mmCIF file of C-alpha atoms in Angstrom:
data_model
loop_
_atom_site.group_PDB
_atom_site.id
_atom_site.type_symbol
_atom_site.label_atom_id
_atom_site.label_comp_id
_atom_site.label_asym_id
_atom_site.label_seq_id
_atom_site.Cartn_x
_atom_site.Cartn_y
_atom_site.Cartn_z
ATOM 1 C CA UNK Y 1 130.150 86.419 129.162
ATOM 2 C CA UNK Y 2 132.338 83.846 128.319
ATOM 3 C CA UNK Y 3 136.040 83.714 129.314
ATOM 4 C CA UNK Y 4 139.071 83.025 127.096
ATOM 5 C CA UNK Y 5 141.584 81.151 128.394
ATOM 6 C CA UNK Y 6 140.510 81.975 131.976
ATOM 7 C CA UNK Y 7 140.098 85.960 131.185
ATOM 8 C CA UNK Y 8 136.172 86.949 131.253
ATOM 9 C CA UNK Y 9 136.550 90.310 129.002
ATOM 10 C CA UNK Y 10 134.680 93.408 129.521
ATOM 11 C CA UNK Y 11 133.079 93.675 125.964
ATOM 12 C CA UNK Y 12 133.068 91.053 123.441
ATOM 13 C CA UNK Y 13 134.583 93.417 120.898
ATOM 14 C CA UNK Y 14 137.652 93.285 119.719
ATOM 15 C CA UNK Y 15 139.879 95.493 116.916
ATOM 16 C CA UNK Y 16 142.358 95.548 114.458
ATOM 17 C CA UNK Y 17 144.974 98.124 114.696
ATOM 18 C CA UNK Y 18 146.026 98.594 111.157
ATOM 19 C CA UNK Y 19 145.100 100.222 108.224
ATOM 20 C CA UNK Y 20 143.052 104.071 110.083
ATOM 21 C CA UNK Y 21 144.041 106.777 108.770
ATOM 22 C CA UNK Y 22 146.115 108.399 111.681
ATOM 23 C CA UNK Y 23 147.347 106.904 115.162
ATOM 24 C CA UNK Y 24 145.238 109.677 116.886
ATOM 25 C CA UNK Y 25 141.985 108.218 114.670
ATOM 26 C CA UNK Y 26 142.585 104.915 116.180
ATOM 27 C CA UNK Y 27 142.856 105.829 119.780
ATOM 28 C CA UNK Y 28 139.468 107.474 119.429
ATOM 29 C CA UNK Y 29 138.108 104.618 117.837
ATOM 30 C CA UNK Y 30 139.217 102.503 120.697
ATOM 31 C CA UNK Y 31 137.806 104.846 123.303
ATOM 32 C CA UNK Y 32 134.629 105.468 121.494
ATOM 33 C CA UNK Y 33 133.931 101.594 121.081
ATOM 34 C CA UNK Y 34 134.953 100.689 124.463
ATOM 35 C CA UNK Y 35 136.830 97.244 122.790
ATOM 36 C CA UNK Y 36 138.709 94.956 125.333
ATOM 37 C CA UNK Y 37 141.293 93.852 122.530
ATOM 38 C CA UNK Y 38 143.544 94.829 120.819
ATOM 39 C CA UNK Y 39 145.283 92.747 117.584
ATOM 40 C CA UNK Y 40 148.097 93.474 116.538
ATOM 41 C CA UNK Y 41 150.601 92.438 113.591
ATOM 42 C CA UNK Y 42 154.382 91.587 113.856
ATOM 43 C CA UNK Y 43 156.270 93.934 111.628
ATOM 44 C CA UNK Y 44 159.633 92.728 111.318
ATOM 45 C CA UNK Y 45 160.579 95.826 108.832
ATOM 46 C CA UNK Y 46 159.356 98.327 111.471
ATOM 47 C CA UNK Y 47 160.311 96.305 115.120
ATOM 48 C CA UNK Y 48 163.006 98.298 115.885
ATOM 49 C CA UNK Y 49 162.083 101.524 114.390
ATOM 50 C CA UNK Y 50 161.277 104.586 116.183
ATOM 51 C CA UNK Y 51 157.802 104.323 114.041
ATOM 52 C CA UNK Y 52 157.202 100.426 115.230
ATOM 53 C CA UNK Y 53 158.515 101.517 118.475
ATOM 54 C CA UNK Y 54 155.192 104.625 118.728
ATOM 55 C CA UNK Y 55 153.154 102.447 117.500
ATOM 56 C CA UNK Y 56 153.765 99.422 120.683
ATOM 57 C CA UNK Y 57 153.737 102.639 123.187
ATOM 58 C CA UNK Y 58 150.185 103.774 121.466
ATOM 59 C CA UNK Y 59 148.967 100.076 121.619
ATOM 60 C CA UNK Y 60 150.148 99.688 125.268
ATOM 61 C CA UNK Y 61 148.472 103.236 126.654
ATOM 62 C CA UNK Y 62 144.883 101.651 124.868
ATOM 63 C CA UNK Y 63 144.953 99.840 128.154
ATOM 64 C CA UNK Y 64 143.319 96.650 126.450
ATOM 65 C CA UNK Y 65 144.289 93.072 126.268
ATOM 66 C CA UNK Y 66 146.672 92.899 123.380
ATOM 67 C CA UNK Y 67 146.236 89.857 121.271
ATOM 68 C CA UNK Y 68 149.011 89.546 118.635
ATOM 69 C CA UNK Y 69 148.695 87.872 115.491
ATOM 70 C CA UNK Y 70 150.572 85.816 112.526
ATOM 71 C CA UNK Y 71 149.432 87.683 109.588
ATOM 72 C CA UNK Y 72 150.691 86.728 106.487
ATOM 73 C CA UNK Y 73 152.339 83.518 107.386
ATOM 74 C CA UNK Y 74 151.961 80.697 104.760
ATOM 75 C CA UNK Y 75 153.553 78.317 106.318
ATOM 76 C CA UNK Y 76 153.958 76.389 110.171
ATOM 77 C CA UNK Y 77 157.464 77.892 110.154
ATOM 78 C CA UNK Y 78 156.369 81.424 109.354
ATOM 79 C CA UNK Y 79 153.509 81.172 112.001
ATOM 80 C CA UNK Y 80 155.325 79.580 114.846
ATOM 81 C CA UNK Y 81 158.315 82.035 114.710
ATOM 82 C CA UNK Y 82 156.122 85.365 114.491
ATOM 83 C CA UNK Y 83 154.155 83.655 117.126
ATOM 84 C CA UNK Y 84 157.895 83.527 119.103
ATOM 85 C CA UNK Y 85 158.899 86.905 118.104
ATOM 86 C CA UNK Y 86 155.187 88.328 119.221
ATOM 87 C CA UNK Y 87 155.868 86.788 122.611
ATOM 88 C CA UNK Y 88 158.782 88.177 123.295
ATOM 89 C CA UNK Y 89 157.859 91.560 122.421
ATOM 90 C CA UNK Y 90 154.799 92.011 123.849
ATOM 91 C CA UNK Y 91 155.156 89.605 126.929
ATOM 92 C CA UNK Y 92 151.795 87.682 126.216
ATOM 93 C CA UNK Y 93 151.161 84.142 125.643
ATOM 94 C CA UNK Y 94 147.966 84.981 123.202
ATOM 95 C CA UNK Y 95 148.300 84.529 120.125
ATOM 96 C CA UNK Y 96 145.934 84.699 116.697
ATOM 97 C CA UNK Y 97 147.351 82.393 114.810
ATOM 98 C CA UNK Y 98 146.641 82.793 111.139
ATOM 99 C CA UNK Y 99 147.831 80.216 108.493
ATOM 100 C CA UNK Y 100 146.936 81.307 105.233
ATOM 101 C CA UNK Y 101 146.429 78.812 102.275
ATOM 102 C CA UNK Y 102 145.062 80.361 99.575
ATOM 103 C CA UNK Y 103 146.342 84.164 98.626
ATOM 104 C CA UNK Y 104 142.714 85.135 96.852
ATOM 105 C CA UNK Y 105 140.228 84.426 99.710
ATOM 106 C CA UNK Y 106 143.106 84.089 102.188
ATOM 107 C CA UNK Y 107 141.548 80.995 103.214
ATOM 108 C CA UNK Y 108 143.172 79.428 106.058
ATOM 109 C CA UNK Y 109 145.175 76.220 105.457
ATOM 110 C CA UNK Y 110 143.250 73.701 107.685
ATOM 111 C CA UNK Y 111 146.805 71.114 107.501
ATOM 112 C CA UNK Y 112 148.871 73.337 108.388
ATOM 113 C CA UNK Y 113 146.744 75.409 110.675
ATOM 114 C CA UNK Y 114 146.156 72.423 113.225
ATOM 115 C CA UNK Y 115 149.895 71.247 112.926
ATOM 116 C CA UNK Y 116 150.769 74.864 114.142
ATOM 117 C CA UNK Y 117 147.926 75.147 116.853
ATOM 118 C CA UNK Y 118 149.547 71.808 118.290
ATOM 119 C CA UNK Y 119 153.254 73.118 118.230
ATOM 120 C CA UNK Y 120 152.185 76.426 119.738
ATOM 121 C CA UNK Y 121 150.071 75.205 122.729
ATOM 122 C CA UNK Y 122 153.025 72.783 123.017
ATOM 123 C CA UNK Y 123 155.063 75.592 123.724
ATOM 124 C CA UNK Y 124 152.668 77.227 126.254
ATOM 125 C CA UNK Y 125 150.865 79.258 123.750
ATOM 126 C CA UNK Y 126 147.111 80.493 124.298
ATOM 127 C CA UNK Y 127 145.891 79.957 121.138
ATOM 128 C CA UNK Y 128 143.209 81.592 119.024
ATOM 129 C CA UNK Y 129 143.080 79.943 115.601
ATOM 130 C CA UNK Y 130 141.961 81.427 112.552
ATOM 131 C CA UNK Y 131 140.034 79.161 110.876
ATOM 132 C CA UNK Y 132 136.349 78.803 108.480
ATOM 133 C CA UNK Y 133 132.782 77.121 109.805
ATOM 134 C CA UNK Y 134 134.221 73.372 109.390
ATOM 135 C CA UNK Y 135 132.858 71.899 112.619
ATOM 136 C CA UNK Y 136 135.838 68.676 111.440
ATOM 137 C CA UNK Y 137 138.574 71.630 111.573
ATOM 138 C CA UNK Y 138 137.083 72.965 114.362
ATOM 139 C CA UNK Y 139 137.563 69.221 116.458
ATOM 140 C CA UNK Y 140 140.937 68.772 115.471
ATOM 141 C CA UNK Y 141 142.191 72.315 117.005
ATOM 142 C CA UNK Y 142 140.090 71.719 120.027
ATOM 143 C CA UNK Y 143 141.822 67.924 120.107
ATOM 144 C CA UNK Y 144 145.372 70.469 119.406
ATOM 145 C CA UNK Y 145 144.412 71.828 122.800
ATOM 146 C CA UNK Y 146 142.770 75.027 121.253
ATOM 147 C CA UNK Y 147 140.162 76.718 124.152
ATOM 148 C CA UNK Y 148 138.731 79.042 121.848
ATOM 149 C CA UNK Y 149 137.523 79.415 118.314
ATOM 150 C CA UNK Y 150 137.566 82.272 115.995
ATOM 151 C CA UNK Y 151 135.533 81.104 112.569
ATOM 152 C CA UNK Y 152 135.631 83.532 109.845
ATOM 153 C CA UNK Y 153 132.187 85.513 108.676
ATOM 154 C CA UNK Y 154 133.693 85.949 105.208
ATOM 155 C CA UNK Y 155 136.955 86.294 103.250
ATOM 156 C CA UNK Y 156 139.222 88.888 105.236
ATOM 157 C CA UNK Y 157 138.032 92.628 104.041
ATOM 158 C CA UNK Y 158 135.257 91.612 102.036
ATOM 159 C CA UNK Y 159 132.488 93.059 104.308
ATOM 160 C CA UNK Y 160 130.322 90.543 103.202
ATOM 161 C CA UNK Y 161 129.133 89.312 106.518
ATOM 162 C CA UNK Y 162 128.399 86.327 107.502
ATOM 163 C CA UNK Y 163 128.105 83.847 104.535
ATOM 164 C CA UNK Y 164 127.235 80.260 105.944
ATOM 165 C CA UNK Y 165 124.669 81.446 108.196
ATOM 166 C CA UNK Y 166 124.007 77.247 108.708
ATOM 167 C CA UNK Y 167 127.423 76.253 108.738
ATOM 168 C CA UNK Y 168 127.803 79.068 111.360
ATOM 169 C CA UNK Y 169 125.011 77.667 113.289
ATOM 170 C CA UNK Y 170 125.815 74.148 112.889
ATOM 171 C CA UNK Y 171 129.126 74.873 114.082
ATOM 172 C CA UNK Y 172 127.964 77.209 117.296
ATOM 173 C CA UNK Y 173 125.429 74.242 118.359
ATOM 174 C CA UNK Y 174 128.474 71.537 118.196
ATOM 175 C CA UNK Y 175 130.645 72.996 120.457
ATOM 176 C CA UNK Y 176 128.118 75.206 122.724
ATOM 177 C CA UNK Y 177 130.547 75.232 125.648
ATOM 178 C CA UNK Y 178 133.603 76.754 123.054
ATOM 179 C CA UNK Y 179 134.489 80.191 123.532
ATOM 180 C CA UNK Y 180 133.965 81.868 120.030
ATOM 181 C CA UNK Y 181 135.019 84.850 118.220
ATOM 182 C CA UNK Y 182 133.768 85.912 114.403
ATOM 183 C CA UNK Y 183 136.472 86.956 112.802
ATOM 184 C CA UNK Y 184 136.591 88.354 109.321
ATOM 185 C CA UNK Y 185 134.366 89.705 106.405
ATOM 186 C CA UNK Y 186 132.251 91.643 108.912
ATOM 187 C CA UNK Y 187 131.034 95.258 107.110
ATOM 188 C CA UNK Y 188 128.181 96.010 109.029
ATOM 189 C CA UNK Y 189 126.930 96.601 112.830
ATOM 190 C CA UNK Y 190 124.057 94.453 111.797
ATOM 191 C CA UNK Y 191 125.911 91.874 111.009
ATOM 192 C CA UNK Y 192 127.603 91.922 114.284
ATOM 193 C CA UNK Y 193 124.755 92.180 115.981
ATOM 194 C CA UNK Y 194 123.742 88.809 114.017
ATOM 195 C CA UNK Y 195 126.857 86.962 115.171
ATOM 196 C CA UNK Y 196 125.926 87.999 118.463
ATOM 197 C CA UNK Y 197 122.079 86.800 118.462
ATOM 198 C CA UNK Y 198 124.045 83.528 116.812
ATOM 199 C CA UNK Y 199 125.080 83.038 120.310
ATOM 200 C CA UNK Y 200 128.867 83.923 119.565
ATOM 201 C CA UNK Y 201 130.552 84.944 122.168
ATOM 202 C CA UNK Y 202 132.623 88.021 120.220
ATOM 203 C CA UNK Y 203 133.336 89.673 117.216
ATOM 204 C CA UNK Y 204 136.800 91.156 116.142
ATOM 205 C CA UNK Y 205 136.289 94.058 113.692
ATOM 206 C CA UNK Y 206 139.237 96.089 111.715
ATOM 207 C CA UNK Y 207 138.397 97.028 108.046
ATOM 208 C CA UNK Y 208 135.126 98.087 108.606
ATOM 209 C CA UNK Y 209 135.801 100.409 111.514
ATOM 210 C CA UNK Y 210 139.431 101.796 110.130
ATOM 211 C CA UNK Y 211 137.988 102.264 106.195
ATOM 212 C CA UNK Y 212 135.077 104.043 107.175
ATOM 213 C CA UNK Y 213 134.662 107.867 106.569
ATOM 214 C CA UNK Y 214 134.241 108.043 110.414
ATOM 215 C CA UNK Y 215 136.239 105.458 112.129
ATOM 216 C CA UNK Y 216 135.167 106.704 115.733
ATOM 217 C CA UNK Y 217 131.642 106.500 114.478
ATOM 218 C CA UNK Y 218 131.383 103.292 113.314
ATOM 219 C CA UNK Y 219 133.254 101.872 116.050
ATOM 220 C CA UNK Y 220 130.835 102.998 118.570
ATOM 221 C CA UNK Y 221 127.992 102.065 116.085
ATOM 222 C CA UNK Y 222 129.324 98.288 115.969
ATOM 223 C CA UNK Y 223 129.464 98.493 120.020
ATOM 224 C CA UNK Y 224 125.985 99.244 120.040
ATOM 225 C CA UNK Y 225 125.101 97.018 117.703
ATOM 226 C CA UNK Y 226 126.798 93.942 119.505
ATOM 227 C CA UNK Y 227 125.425 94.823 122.835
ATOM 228 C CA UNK Y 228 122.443 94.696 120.973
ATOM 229 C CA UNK Y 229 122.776 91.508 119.756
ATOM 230 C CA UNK Y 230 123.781 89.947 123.087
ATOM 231 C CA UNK Y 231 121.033 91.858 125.047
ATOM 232 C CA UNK Y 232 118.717 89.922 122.675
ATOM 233 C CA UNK Y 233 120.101 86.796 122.442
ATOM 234 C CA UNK Y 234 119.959 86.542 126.319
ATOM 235 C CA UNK Y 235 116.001 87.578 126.218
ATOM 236 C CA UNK Y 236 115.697 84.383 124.391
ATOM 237 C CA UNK Y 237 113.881 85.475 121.165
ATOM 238 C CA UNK Y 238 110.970 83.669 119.576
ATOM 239 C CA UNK Y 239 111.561 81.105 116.869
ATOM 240 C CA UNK Y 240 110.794 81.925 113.285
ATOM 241 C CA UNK Y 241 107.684 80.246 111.865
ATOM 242 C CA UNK Y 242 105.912 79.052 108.530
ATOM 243 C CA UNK Y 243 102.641 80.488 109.107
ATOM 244 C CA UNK Y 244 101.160 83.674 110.488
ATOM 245 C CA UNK Y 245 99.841 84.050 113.874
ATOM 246 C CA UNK Y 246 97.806 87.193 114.937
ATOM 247 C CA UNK Y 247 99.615 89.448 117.582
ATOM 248 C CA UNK Y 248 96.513 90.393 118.719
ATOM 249 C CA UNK Y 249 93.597 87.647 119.210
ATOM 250 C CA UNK Y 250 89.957 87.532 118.173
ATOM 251 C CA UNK Y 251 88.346 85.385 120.597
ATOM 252 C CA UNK Y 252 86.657 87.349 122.856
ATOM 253 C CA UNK Y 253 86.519 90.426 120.706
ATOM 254 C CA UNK Y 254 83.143 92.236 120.036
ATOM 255 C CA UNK Y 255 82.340 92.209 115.797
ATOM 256 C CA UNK Y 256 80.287 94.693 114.469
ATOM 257 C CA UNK Y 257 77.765 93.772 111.997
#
């Protein structure tokens, strides 16, 4: 499996935190899936709350690398400060770093995303940008001094899978050595399982699992389903083709007459 930042994970999913139904739903949902991450959001309103501060101590006992993100931010301001604040709290140099830049698809703002990248690994930051298929965005954070990748499937919550199945590919067989993580728009175990037969290297999951009637469930489906997906990307599976070929052949065989 491939490592981030130097950190070869356990299982290449990862969750969101926010949005189940309960705080004892989620832990089950992390135990059931067996996930190795853990993102999280900032929330100012709630840091220093006894609510905010249950919610770190549940995070914390998930015993999973936490990987905090910049949610919401709309600007390189916004982003870099949450990314400050998120350090500080959680003592962790990850960060997701989300820069949105346009409030329907929540599209991420490719200017201002690579501007922030650079300022952030700058400041000792391991960064894991947020960002769509473009393989041109995708050189510029690796020239920011991004190590890994995390190219969205669809617009955030859409369950829509994964879109740009060629831009996907096209961007997976440019930079085959890039650690990479589909993030976003993901409804499905079958479509994680498709990421994974992609060749990417993780998926992170949160609406799908946490808006399900059975969170638990479906978070144990979509680990199936992505160790699925690796187990058959690594039996190297045949290519697709135009025309059909017998599975079973006919020279040889006796015909009856």
């Amino acid at each position: 499996m491939a490592k981030f930042y130097g950190i070869e994970l356990n299982s290449p999913l990862m969750l969101g935190t926010s949005q189940y139904p309960s705080p004892a739903i989620l832990e089950e949902a992390f135990k059931r899936s067996g996930a190795s991450v853990a993102t999280v959001s900032l929330r100012r309103e709630a840091g220093n709350s006894k609510m905010g501060g249950d919610f770190w101590a549940l995070i914390q006992s998930l015993n999973v690398k936490v990987l905090p993100n910049t949610a919401g931010c709309y600007s390189i301001k916004e982003a870099v400060t949450t990314a400050q604040m998120a350090r500080e709290l959680f003592n962790t140099s990850w960060i997701k770093l989300e820069v949105i830049g346009h409030s329907d698809t929540l599209q991420p703002d490719p200017f201002q995303l690579v501007e922030a990248a650079r300022i952030l690994v700058d400041d000792g930051f391991k960064v894991f940008p947020y960002t769509t298929e473009d393989v041109v965005v995708a050189e510029r954070l690796l020239r920011a001094g991004c190590e890994v990748l995390m190219p969205w499937g669809a617009p955030i919550g859409t369950g829509l899978g994964l879109t740009n199945i060629y831009g996907l590919r096209t961007l997976r067989a440019q930079f085959p050595d890039v650690p990479m993580v589909i993030d976003a728009g993901i409804g499905l175990p079958s479509h994680a399982s498709m990421a994974m037969e992609m060749g990417f290297d993780a998926v992170l999951i949160n609406t799908a699992v946490a808006k399900a009637g059975d969170p638990p469930a479906m978070a144990e489906a979509f680990a199936k389903a992505i160790a699925a997906g690796r187990l058959a990307r690594n039996a190297d599976p045949m290519e697709p083709r135009d025309m059909a070929s017998a599975s079973t052949p006919v020279i040889g065989k006796a015909f009856l007459s």
